[in-house]
Coordinates of C-alpha atoms in Angstrom, one line a residue:
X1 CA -114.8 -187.1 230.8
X2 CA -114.8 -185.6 227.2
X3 CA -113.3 -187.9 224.4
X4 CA -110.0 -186.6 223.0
X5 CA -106.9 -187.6 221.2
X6 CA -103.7 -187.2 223.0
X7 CA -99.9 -187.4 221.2
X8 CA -97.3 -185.9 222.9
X9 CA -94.7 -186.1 220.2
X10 CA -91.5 -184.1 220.6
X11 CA -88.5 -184.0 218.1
X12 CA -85.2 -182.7 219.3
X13 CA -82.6 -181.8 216.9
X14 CA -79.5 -180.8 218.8
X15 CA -75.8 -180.3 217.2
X16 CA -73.8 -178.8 214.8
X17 CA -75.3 -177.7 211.7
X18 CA -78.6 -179.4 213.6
X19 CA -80.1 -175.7 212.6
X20 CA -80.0 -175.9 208.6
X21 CA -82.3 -179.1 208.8
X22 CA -85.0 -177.0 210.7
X23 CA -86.9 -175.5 208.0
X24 CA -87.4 -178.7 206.1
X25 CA -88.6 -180.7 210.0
X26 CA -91.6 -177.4 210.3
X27 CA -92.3 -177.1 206.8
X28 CA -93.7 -181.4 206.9
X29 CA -95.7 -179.9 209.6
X30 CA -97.1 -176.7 208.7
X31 CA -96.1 -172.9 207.8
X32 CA -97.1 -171.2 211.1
X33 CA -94.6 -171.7 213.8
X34 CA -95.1 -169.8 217.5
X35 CA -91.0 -169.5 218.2
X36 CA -90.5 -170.0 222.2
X37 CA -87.5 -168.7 223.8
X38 CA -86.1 -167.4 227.1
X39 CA -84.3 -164.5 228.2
X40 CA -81.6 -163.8 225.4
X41 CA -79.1 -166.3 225.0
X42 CA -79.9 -167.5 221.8
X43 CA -80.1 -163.8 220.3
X44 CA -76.4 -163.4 222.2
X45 CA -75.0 -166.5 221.0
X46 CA -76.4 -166.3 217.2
X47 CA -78.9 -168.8 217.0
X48 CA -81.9 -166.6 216.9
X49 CA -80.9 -165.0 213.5
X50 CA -80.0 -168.5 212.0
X51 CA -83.5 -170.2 212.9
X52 CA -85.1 -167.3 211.6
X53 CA -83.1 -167.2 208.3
X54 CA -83.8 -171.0 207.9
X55 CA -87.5 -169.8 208.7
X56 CA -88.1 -167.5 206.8
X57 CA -86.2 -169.5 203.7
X58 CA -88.6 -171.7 204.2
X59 CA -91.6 -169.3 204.1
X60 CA -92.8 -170.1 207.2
X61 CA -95.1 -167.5 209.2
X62 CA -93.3 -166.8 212.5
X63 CA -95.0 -165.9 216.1
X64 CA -92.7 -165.4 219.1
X65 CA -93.2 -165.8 222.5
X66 CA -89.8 -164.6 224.0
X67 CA -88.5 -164.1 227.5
X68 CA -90.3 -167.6 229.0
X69 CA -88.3 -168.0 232.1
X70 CA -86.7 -170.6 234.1
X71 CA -89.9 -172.9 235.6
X72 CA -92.2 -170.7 233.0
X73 CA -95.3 -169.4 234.9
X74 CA -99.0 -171.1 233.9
X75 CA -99.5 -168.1 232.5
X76 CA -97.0 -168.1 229.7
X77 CA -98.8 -171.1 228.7
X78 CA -102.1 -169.6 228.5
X79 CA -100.9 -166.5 226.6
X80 CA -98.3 -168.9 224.0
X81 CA -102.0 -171.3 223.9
X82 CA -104.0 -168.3 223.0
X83 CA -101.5 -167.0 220.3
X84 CA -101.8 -170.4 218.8
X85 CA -105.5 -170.3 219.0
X86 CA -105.7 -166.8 217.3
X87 CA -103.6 -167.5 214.7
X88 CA -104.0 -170.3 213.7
X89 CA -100.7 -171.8 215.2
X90 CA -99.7 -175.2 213.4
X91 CA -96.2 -176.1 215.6
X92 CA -94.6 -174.6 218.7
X93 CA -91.3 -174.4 218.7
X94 CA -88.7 -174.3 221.6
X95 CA -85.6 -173.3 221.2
X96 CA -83.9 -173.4 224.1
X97 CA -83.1 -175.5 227.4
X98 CA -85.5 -177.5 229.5
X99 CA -87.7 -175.2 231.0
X100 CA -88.2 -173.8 227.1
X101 CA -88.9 -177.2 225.6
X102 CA -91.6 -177.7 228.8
X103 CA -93.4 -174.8 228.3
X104 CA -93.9 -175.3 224.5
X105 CA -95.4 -178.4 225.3
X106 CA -97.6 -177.4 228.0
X107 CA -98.2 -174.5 225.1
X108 CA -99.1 -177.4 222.1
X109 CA -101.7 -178.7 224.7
X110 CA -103.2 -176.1 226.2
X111 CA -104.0 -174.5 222.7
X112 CA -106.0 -177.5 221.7
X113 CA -107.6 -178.4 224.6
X114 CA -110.7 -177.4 225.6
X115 CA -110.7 -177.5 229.4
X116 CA -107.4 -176.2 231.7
X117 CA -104.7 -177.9 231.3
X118 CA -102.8 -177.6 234.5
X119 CA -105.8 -177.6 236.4
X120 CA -106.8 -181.0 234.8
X121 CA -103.9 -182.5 234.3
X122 CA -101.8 -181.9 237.3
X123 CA -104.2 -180.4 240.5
X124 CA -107.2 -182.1 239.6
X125 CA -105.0 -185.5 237.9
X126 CA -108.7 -186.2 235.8
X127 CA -106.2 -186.3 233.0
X128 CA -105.2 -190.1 232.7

């Protein structure tokens, strides 16, 4: 098995007003965000033009990978992992419910990793 370093860190800011501290959380991180979303709620509801107002405030280069559905398909992942690859991606970014927030992880993984994620980690399991 290949050495690696493996940190699974997730930060969830949910709430009121939770929105206006999002620029300051990606700006510690970096200034190249990959925004994942679903179908359209958020751009219904309002909160897509706020989080990229507080964004773009911030100066932070935004990459969107919209429309990720309900139990998001493997390959979502791979095209989110080879956005972030390409462009130098330095945070993905759900916003979003559950099925969001898991495929912007599997995302963050599978674009620095250099083997298959889902066949490693969960058909093969060599991923301990």
């Amino acid at each position: 098995m290949k050495n690696f370093n493996y940190n699974v860190s997730t930060k969830i800011l949910f709430g009121t007003g939770k929105v206006d501290e999002l620029g300051n959380e990606v700006k510690k991180i970096g200034s190249k965000v990959l925004l994942v979303y679903g179908k359209g709620s958020i751009k219904k509801n309002g909160l897509y033009d706020k989080v990229i107002e507080v964004l773009k405030r911030e100066e932070i280069t935004i990459f969107e990978l919209p429309n990720v559905d309900p139990n998001p398909r493997i390959e979502c992942v791979y095209y989110g992992a080879e956005i972030c690859k390409r462009e130098g991606i330095e945070l993905v970014l759900a916003i979003g419910g559950g099925s969001t927030i898991d495929c912007a992880k599997a995302i963050a993984a599978q674009s620095r990793y250099n083997g298959d994620v889902w066949e490693d980690l969960y058909v093969k399991n060599k991923i301990k």
